[in-house]
Coordinates of C-alpha atoms and ligand atoms in Angstrom, one line a residue:
A1 CA -1.0 -44.2 25.2
V2 CA -2.6 -40.8 24.9
D3 CA -3.1 -39.1 28.2
L4 CA -6.3 -37.3 27.5
Q5 CA -6.4 -35.5 30.8
R6 CA -3.0 -34.0 30.2
I7 CA -4.1 -32.9 26.7
K8 CA -7.3 -31.3 28.0
L9 CA -5.4 -29.5 30.7
A10 CA -2.9 -28.0 28.3
A11 CA -5.7 -27.1 25.9
T12 CA -7.5 -25.0 28.5
R13 CA -4.7 -22.4 28.3
R14 CA -5.0 -19.7 25.7
E15 CA -2.9 -19.5 22.5
T16 CA -0.7 -16.4 22.4
P17 CA -1.2 -14.6 19.1
L18 CA 2.0 -14.1 17.1
S19 CA 3.0 -10.6 16.0
I20 CA 5.2 -10.3 12.9
L21 CA 6.6 -7.1 14.3
Q22 CA 7.6 -9.0 17.5
C23 CA 9.1 -11.8 15.4
L24 CA 11.1 -9.2 13.6
K25 CA 12.3 -7.5 16.7
L26 CA 13.4 -10.8 18.2
G27 CA 15.4 -11.5 15.0
E28 CA 16.9 -8.1 14.6
S29 CA 18.7 -8.2 17.9
V30 CA 19.3 -11.9 17.8
S31 CA 21.6 -13.2 20.6
T32 CA 21.9 -16.3 22.7
K33 CA 19.7 -14.6 25.2
A34 CA 17.0 -13.7 22.7
L35 CA 17.1 -17.3 21.3
L36 CA 16.7 -18.7 24.8
K37 CA 13.8 -16.3 25.5
N38 CA 12.1 -17.5 22.4
L39 CA 12.8 -21.1 23.3
A40 CA 11.1 -20.5 26.7
F41 CA 8.1 -19.0 24.8
L42 CA 7.8 -22.0 22.5
N43 CA 8.2 -24.3 25.4
R44 CA 5.1 -22.8 27.0
E45 CA 3.2 -22.2 23.8
L46 CA 3.6 -25.3 21.7
P47 CA 2.1 -27.9 24.1
V48 CA -1.0 -25.6 24.2
R49 CA -1.2 -25.4 20.5
F50 CA -0.7 -29.1 19.9
A51 CA -3.2 -30.0 22.6
R52 CA -5.8 -27.8 20.8
R53 CA -5.2 -29.4 17.5
I54 CA -5.6 -32.9 19.1
L55 CA -9.0 -31.8 20.6
E56 CA -10.1 -30.5 17.1
L57 CA -9.2 -33.9 15.6
S58 CA -10.9 -35.8 18.4
G59 CA -14.1 -33.8 17.9
L60 CA -14.5 -34.8 14.2
P61 CA -17.4 -37.0 13.1
N62 CA -16.6 -40.7 13.5
D63 CA -16.7 -41.3 9.7
L64 CA -13.8 -38.9 9.2
R65 CA -11.9 -39.4 12.4
E66 CA -11.8 -43.2 12.0
T67 CA -10.3 -43.1 8.5
E68 CA -6.7 -44.3 8.4
P69 CA -5.2 -40.9 7.4
F70 CA -7.0 -39.1 10.3
Q71 CA -5.8 -41.8 12.7
N72 CA -2.3 -41.1 11.5
L73 CA -2.8 -37.4 12.1
L74 CA -4.1 -38.0 15.6
R75 CA -1.2 -40.3 16.4
N76 CA 1.4 -37.8 15.1
Y77 CA -0.1 -34.9 17.0
S78 CA -0.3 -37.0 20.1
L79 CA 3.3 -38.0 19.7
S80 CA 4.5 -34.5 19.2
F81 CA 2.4 -33.2 22.1
D82 CA 3.9 -35.9 24.3
E83 CA 7.5 -35.0 23.4
L84 CA 6.9 -31.3 23.9
Q85 CA 5.1 -31.7 27.2
T86 CA 7.7 -34.1 28.5
Y87 CA 10.4 -31.6 27.6
S88 CA 8.5 -28.8 29.2
D89 CA 8.0 -30.9 32.4
S90 CA 11.6 -31.8 32.6
N91 CA 12.3 -28.2 33.8
R92 CA 15.6 -27.8 31.9
L93 CA 14.8 -24.2 31.5
M94 CA 14.0 -23.6 35.1
F95 CA 17.6 -24.7 35.8
L96 CA 18.7 -22.2 33.3
D97 CA 16.7 -19.4 34.9
A98 CA 18.0 -20.4 38.4
D99 CA 21.5 -20.4 37.1
A100 CA 21.0 -16.9 35.6
Q101 CA 19.7 -15.7 38.9
R102 CA 22.6 -17.2 40.8
R103 CA 24.9 -15.2 38.6
G104 CA 22.9 -12.1 39.2
D105 CA 21.7 -12.3 35.6
S106 CA 24.8 -10.6 34.5
E107 CA 26.9 -11.6 31.5
L108 CA 26.2 -15.0 30.0
D109 CA 29.7 -16.3 30.7
G110 CA 30.7 -19.7 32.0
D111 CA 27.6 -21.6 30.9
E112 CA 27.6 -20.9 27.3
A113 CA 28.3 -24.6 26.6
M114 CA 25.3 -25.6 28.6
E115 CA 23.0 -23.0 27.0
F116 CA 24.2 -24.2 23.6
A117 CA 23.5 -27.8 24.5
I118 CA 20.0 -26.8 25.5
Q119 CA 19.4 -24.9 22.3
K120 CA 20.7 -27.7 20.2
E121 CA 18.6 -30.3 22.0
Y122 CA 15.4 -28.2 21.6
A123 CA 16.2 -27.5 17.9
D124 CA 16.6 -31.2 17.3
L125 CA 13.3 -31.8 18.9
L126 CA 11.6 -29.1 16.8
Q127 CA 13.3 -30.5 13.6
A128 CA 12.1 -34.0 14.4
I129 CA 8.5 -32.7 14.9
T130 CA 8.7 -30.7 11.7
N131 CA 9.7 -33.8 9.8
R132 CA 7.0 -35.8 11.3
H133 CA 4.3 -33.3 10.3
K134 CA 5.4 -32.8 6.7
Q135 CA 2.8 -35.3 5.7
D136 CA 0.0 -33.7 7.5
V137 CA -1.4 -32.0 4.4
I138 CA -1.4 -35.3 2.5
F139 CA -3.1 -37.1 5.2
M140 CA -5.7 -34.4 5.5
A141 CA -6.4 -34.3 1.8
H142 CA -6.6 -38.1 1.6
G143 CA -8.9 -38.4 4.6
I144 CA -11.2 -35.7 3.3
S145 CA -11.3 -37.3 -0.2
L146 CA -12.4 -40.6 1.4
F147 CA -15.0 -38.8 3.4
K148 CA -16.1 -36.8 0.4
R149 CA -16.9 -39.9 -1.6
Y150 CA -18.9 -41.1 1.4
Q151 CA -20.6 -37.8 1.7
I152 CA -21.8 -37.5 -1.9
S153 CA -23.7 -40.7 -1.5
R154 CA -25.1 -39.6 1.9
N155 CA -25.6 -36.0 1.0
K156 CA -24.7 -34.7 4.4
P157 CA -23.9 -31.0 5.0
C158 CA -20.2 -30.3 5.4
E159 CA -20.0 -27.0 7.2
E160 CA -18.7 -28.7 10.2
I161 CA -15.8 -30.1 8.2
Q162 CA -15.2 -26.7 6.6
R163 CA -15.0 -25.1 10.1
F164 CA -12.6 -27.9 11.3
L165 CA -10.3 -27.5 8.3
N166 CA -10.1 -23.7 8.7
S167 CA -9.4 -24.0 12.4
F168 CA -7.0 -26.9 12.1
N169 CA -5.1 -25.5 9.2
R170 CA -4.9 -22.1 10.8
G171 CA -3.6 -23.6 14.0
R172 CA -1.2 -25.8 12.1
L173 CA 0.2 -22.9 10.2
G174 CA 0.7 -20.8 13.4
I175 CA 2.7 -23.7 14.8
R176 CA 4.7 -24.0 11.6
I177 CA 5.5 -20.3 11.6
M178 CA 6.7 -20.1 15.1
V179 CA 8.8 -23.3 14.9
G180 CA 10.1 -22.3 11.5
H181 CA 11.0 -18.8 12.7
H182 CA 12.9 -20.2 15.7
L183 CA 14.8 -22.7 13.6
A184 CA 15.6 -20.2 10.9
L185 CA 16.8 -17.6 13.5
Q186 CA 19.0 -20.1 15.3
H187 CA 20.4 -21.2 12.0
Q188 CA 21.1 -17.6 10.9
F189 CA 22.7 -16.9 14.3
Y190 CA 25.1 -19.9 14.3
H191 CA 25.7 -20.2 10.6
P192 CA 25.4 -16.7 9.2
E193 CA 27.3 -17.6 6.0
E194 CA 25.1 -20.5 5.0
P195 CA 21.8 -20.0 3.2
S196 CA 18.9 -21.3 5.3
S197 CA 16.9 -22.6 2.4
S198 CA 16.7 -26.0 4.1
A199 CA 15.2 -24.5 7.2
Y200 CA 11.5 -24.8 7.7
L201 CA 9.2 -22.5 5.8
S202 CA 11.9 -20.5 4.4
M203 CA 12.4 -19.8 0.7
P204 CA 15.7 -19.3 -1.1
S205 CA 16.0 -15.6 -0.8
S206 CA 17.1 -13.3 -3.6
A207 CA 20.5 -11.7 -3.7
H208 CA 20.0 -8.5 -1.8
S209 CA 17.5 -9.7 0.7
R210 CA 17.8 -9.3 4.5
R211 CA 16.0 -12.3 5.8
V212 CA 15.1 -12.3 9.5
G213 CA 14.1 -15.8 10.3
I214 CA 11.3 -16.7 7.9
I215 CA 10.4 -13.0 7.5
E216 CA 11.5 -10.7 4.7
P217 CA 11.2 -7.2 6.3
Q218 CA 11.6 -5.5 3.0
C219 CA 10.5 -8.0 0.5
D220 CA 10.7 -7.0 -3.2
I221 CA 7.1 -7.9 -4.0
E222 CA 7.5 -7.6 -7.7
A223 CA 10.4 -10.1 -7.7
L224 CA 8.2 -12.5 -5.7
I225 CA 5.3 -12.1 -8.1
L226 CA 7.7 -12.8 -10.9
R227 CA 8.9 -16.0 -9.3
A228 CA 5.4 -17.2 -8.6
S229 CA 4.4 -16.4 -12.2
Q230 CA 7.3 -18.4 -13.6
S231 CA 6.4 -21.4 -11.4
A232 CA 2.8 -21.2 -12.5
Q233 CA 3.8 -20.7 -16.2
F234 CA 6.2 -23.7 -15.9
V235 CA 3.4 -25.9 -14.7
F236 CA 1.1 -24.6 -17.4
F237 CA 3.7 -25.2 -20.2
H238 CA 4.1 -28.8 -19.2
H239 CA 0.5 -29.5 -18.6
Y240 CA -0.6 -28.3 -22.0
N241 CA 2.1 -30.0 -23.9
T242 CA 4.4 -27.1 -24.5
V243 CA 1.8 -24.5 -25.2
F244 CA 3.3 -21.1 -24.3
P245 CA 1.4 -19.7 -21.3
P246 CA -0.1 -16.2 -21.1
N247 CA 2.2 -13.4 -20.0
V248 CA 1.9 -12.0 -16.6
H249 CA 2.2 -8.2 -16.7
I250 CA 3.0 -6.3 -13.5
E251 CA 1.8 -2.7 -13.0
H252 CA 2.1 -0.2 -10.2
S253 CA -0.6 2.2 -9.3
K254 CA 0.1 5.9 -9.5
E255 CA 0.7 6.6 -5.8
L256 CA 3.5 4.1 -5.8
G257 CA 5.2 6.2 -8.4
G258 CA 6.9 3.4 -10.2
K259 CA 9.1 2.8 -7.2
K260 CA 10.1 -0.7 -6.1
V261 CA 7.5 -2.0 -3.7
R262 CA 9.1 -3.3 -0.5
F263 CA 6.8 -4.8 2.1
P264 CA 7.3 -7.0 5.1
V265 CA 6.0 -10.5 4.4
V266 CA 6.6 -14.2 5.0
P267 CA 7.7 -14.9 1.4
A268 CA 6.8 -18.6 1.5
L269 CA 3.2 -17.7 2.4
L270 CA 2.7 -15.0 -0.2
H271 CA 4.4 -17.2 -2.8
H272 CA 1.9 -20.0 -2.0
I273 CA -1.1 -17.6 -2.5
L274 CA 0.3 -16.0 -5.7
F275 CA 1.1 -19.4 -7.2
E276 CA -2.3 -20.7 -6.5
L277 CA -4.1 -17.7 -7.9
L278 CA -1.9 -17.4 -11.0
K279 CA -2.4 -21.1 -11.9
N280 CA -6.2 -20.5 -11.8
S281 CA -5.9 -17.4 -13.9
L282 CA -3.6 -19.1 -16.5
R283 CA -5.9 -22.1 -16.8
A284 CA -9.1 -19.9 -17.0
T285 CA -7.4 -17.9 -19.8
A286 CA -6.5 -21.0 -21.8
E287 CA -9.9 -22.6 -21.3
F288 CA -11.7 -19.5 -22.4
H289 CA -9.6 -18.5 -25.4
G290 CA -8.9 -22.0 -26.6
L291 CA -5.5 -23.7 -27.0
E292 CA -5.6 -23.5 -30.8
K293 CA -5.2 -19.8 -30.7
P294 CA -1.7 -19.2 -29.3
S295 CA -2.2 -15.5 -28.5
F296 CA -3.6 -15.1 -25.0
P297 CA -4.5 -11.9 -23.3
D298 CA -2.0 -11.0 -20.5
I299 CA -2.8 -11.6 -16.9
V300 CA -2.4 -8.2 -15.2
V301 CA -1.0 -7.9 -11.7
K302 CA -1.5 -4.5 -10.1
L303 CA 0.1 -3.3 -6.9
S304 CA -1.5 -0.4 -4.9
S305 CA -1.2 0.9 -1.4
T306 CA -4.2 1.9 0.7
S307 CA -4.6 4.9 3.0
D308 CA -4.1 2.6 6.1
G309 CA -0.7 1.4 4.9
A310 CA -1.9 -1.9 3.6
L311 CA -0.7 -3.3 0.2
N312 CA -3.2 -4.6 -2.4
I313 CA -2.1 -7.1 -5.0
V314 CA -4.8 -7.4 -7.7
I315 CA -4.6 -10.3 -10.2
K316 CA -6.8 -9.8 -13.2
D317 CA -7.4 -12.4 -15.8
Y318 CA -9.4 -12.3 -19.0
G319 CA -10.6 -15.9 -18.7
G320 CA -14.3 -15.2 -19.0
G321 CA -15.1 -15.2 -15.4
M322 CA -17.4 -17.6 -13.6
P323 CA -21.1 -17.6 -12.5
S324 CA -21.7 -16.5 -8.9
S325 CA -22.9 -20.0 -8.0
K326 CA -19.3 -21.1 -8.6
E327 CA -17.8 -18.0 -7.0
E328 CA -19.5 -18.9 -3.7
K329 CA -17.9 -22.3 -3.6
L330 CA -14.4 -21.1 -4.4
F331 CA -13.2 -21.2 -0.8
N332 CA -14.9 -24.5 0.0
Y333 CA -12.2 -27.1 0.8
M334 CA -14.2 -29.8 -1.1
F335 CA -14.5 -27.8 -4.3
T336 CA -12.1 -27.6 -7.2
T337 CA -12.2 -25.1 -10.0
A338 CA -10.9 -27.6 -12.5
S339 CA -13.8 -29.0 -14.6
S340 CA -13.9 -32.6 -13.7
T341 CA -14.0 -34.1 -17.2
V342 CA -11.2 -32.4 -19.0
Y343 CA -8.9 -31.3 -16.2
L344 CA -9.1 -34.2 -13.9
D345 CA -5.4 -34.9 -14.4
F346 CA -4.2 -31.4 -14.1
P347 CA -3.1 -31.7 -10.5
S348 CA -1.2 -35.0 -10.8
I349 CA 0.8 -33.8 -13.8
M350 CA 1.5 -30.6 -11.9
T351 CA 2.7 -32.6 -9.0
A352 CA 5.0 -34.6 -11.1
V353 CA 6.5 -31.8 -13.1
E354 CA 6.6 -29.1 -10.4
K355 CA 8.2 -31.3 -7.7
K356 CA 11.6 -29.8 -7.9
P357 CA 11.1 -26.1 -8.1
V358 CA 8.3 -26.0 -5.6
N359 CA 10.0 -28.4 -3.2
A360 CA 12.6 -25.7 -2.7
T361 CA 9.8 -23.4 -1.5
M362 CA 6.8 -24.9 0.0
G363 CA 6.7 -28.4 -1.5
E364 CA 4.6 -29.9 1.1
N365 CA 1.6 -28.1 -0.2
L366 CA 1.9 -29.5 -3.7
P367 CA -0.2 -32.6 -3.3
L368 CA -3.0 -30.3 -2.3
C369 CA -3.5 -29.1 -5.8
G370 CA -6.6 -30.5 -7.3
F371 CA -8.0 -31.7 -4.0
G372 CA -9.7 -28.3 -4.0
F373 CA -7.7 -27.1 -1.0
G374 CA -5.8 -24.4 -2.9
L375 CA -8.0 -21.4 -2.7
A376 CA -9.3 -22.2 0.7
T377 CA -5.9 -22.4 2.2
S378 CA -4.8 -19.4 0.2
R379 CA -7.5 -17.2 1.8
L380 CA -6.6 -18.7 5.2
Y381 CA -3.0 -17.8 4.7
A382 CA -3.9 -14.3 3.7
R383 CA -6.2 -13.8 6.7
L384 CA -3.8 -15.3 9.2
F385 CA -1.9 -12.1 9.7
N386 CA -4.9 -9.8 9.2
G387 CA -4.9 -9.6 5.5
D388 CA -7.6 -11.0 3.1
L389 CA -8.2 -12.6 -0.2
T390 CA -11.3 -11.8 -2.3
I391 CA -12.3 -13.0 -5.8
K392 CA -14.8 -11.3 -8.1
S393 CA -15.8 -12.2 -11.6
I394 CA -17.3 -10.4 -14.5
I395 CA -19.1 -12.9 -16.6
G396 CA -17.9 -13.0 -20.2
N397 CA -14.8 -11.0 -19.2
G398 CA -12.6 -12.3 -16.5
T399 CA -11.8 -12.6 -12.8
E400 CA -10.1 -10.3 -10.4
A401 CA -8.5 -11.7 -7.3
T402 CA -7.3 -9.2 -4.6
I403 CA -4.8 -10.0 -1.9
R404 CA -4.7 -7.5 0.9
L405 CA -1.6 -7.5 3.1
A406 CA -1.9 -5.6 6.4
R407 CA 0.8 -3.1 7.3
L408 CA 3.5 -4.4 9.6
E409 CA 1.9 -3.1 12.9
D410 CA -1.3 -4.9 12.0
Q411 CA 0.2 -8.2 11.0
I412 CA -1.0 -10.0 14.1
E413 CA -2.1 -13.6 14.1
Q414 CA -5.9 -14.0 13.9
L415 CA -6.7 -17.0 16.0
G416 CA -10.5 -17.1 15.5
D417 CA -12.9 -17.1 12.6
K418 CA -13.7 -13.7 11.1
Ligands
W6P501 C1 -11.1 -17.9 -12.9 C2 -11.5 -18.8 -11.8 C3 -10.5 -18.3 -10.8 C4 -10.2 -18.7 -9.5 C5 -9.2 -18.0 -8.8 C6 -8.4 -17.1 -9.4 C7 -8.6 -16.7 -10.7 C8 -9.7 -17.3 -11.4 N1 -10.1 -17.1 -12.7 O1 -11.7 -18.0 -14.0

């Protein structure tokens, strides 16, 4: 029983944009108090965000909304909204506030046990919701593919669906990030010795990293590119029956002076974008140069900083480029770069082979590959915190993809369309 009035009311409230800087500050001075403060924030914010996602789903054209996968989505979002709103209405945190006031908000002394219980209870709720929504992406892809078949025969425009997917995915990712950050912080606070690779949205971090929740304040960008390259090359190697993939060569521009580039990022997000782009570049290179000839030109990744403190990552392939007609469709959710005849099976093989390594990072996105969601979500991910992704081809030569990452102060969640 979905209480539509309750949902509508919650959805009238504004979403509060996340700031990566604030997320970092919260995590750098992490304490019971800070965690409780964040819990109170989520307790207010999450019902609003879930309510908005539900309204977005409800507003879809009947043909799409009534498909089984979209009914599943709607049911899951309603269930999660209900649980969060019920928790919020239970006023457990008011009790906590009142208690703090009674004690003059001094030291958190006698009631640590109760505070811990509250944190544990909320974390369990968040974890259950996280698990429930792991299939979101599969449902979405499945529903869209059903709708797509229907669409081709009807030849209806799909801008509305494009807008929905951007908005819904953006909103979903925002939720994921705030929930993932909270769970990861709590895990790091109570179990500082254990790696938090199992926690939501976090990636196994490299040896000398200093992870704050799901954020790497000084991420070794080159190391991350290397890992994404290896994953993409691994997929390539198995897809093309043990043909060795092109090399990925990383360069620094002059102003970076050969120094290690350290930049604040959510590694899982950047990894997703890099992996997606590199797969495209590898495939384009192989298609253009032919598999008989085993010497491919390198893919060149170039790092450069801009005057406003942003970081550019340019991925250049020599895969022959693509006509502008194709370029325009690149970020369309219903478009895939794989040529339908020869590479129809590319995604499924990728899914089968890459399951293990990618599951450890952002496995839930894997089934996306080949549905044509990859580049669209990559640009969305890049834009979410004020960055961007652009792709430009030179016909007969190759393609250049540029990821721009905003400097830390500018990494603020972009809730609307650009
Ligand atoms: C291509 C097509 C493409 C899409 C995205 C990234 C790189 C490339 N290269 O030929």
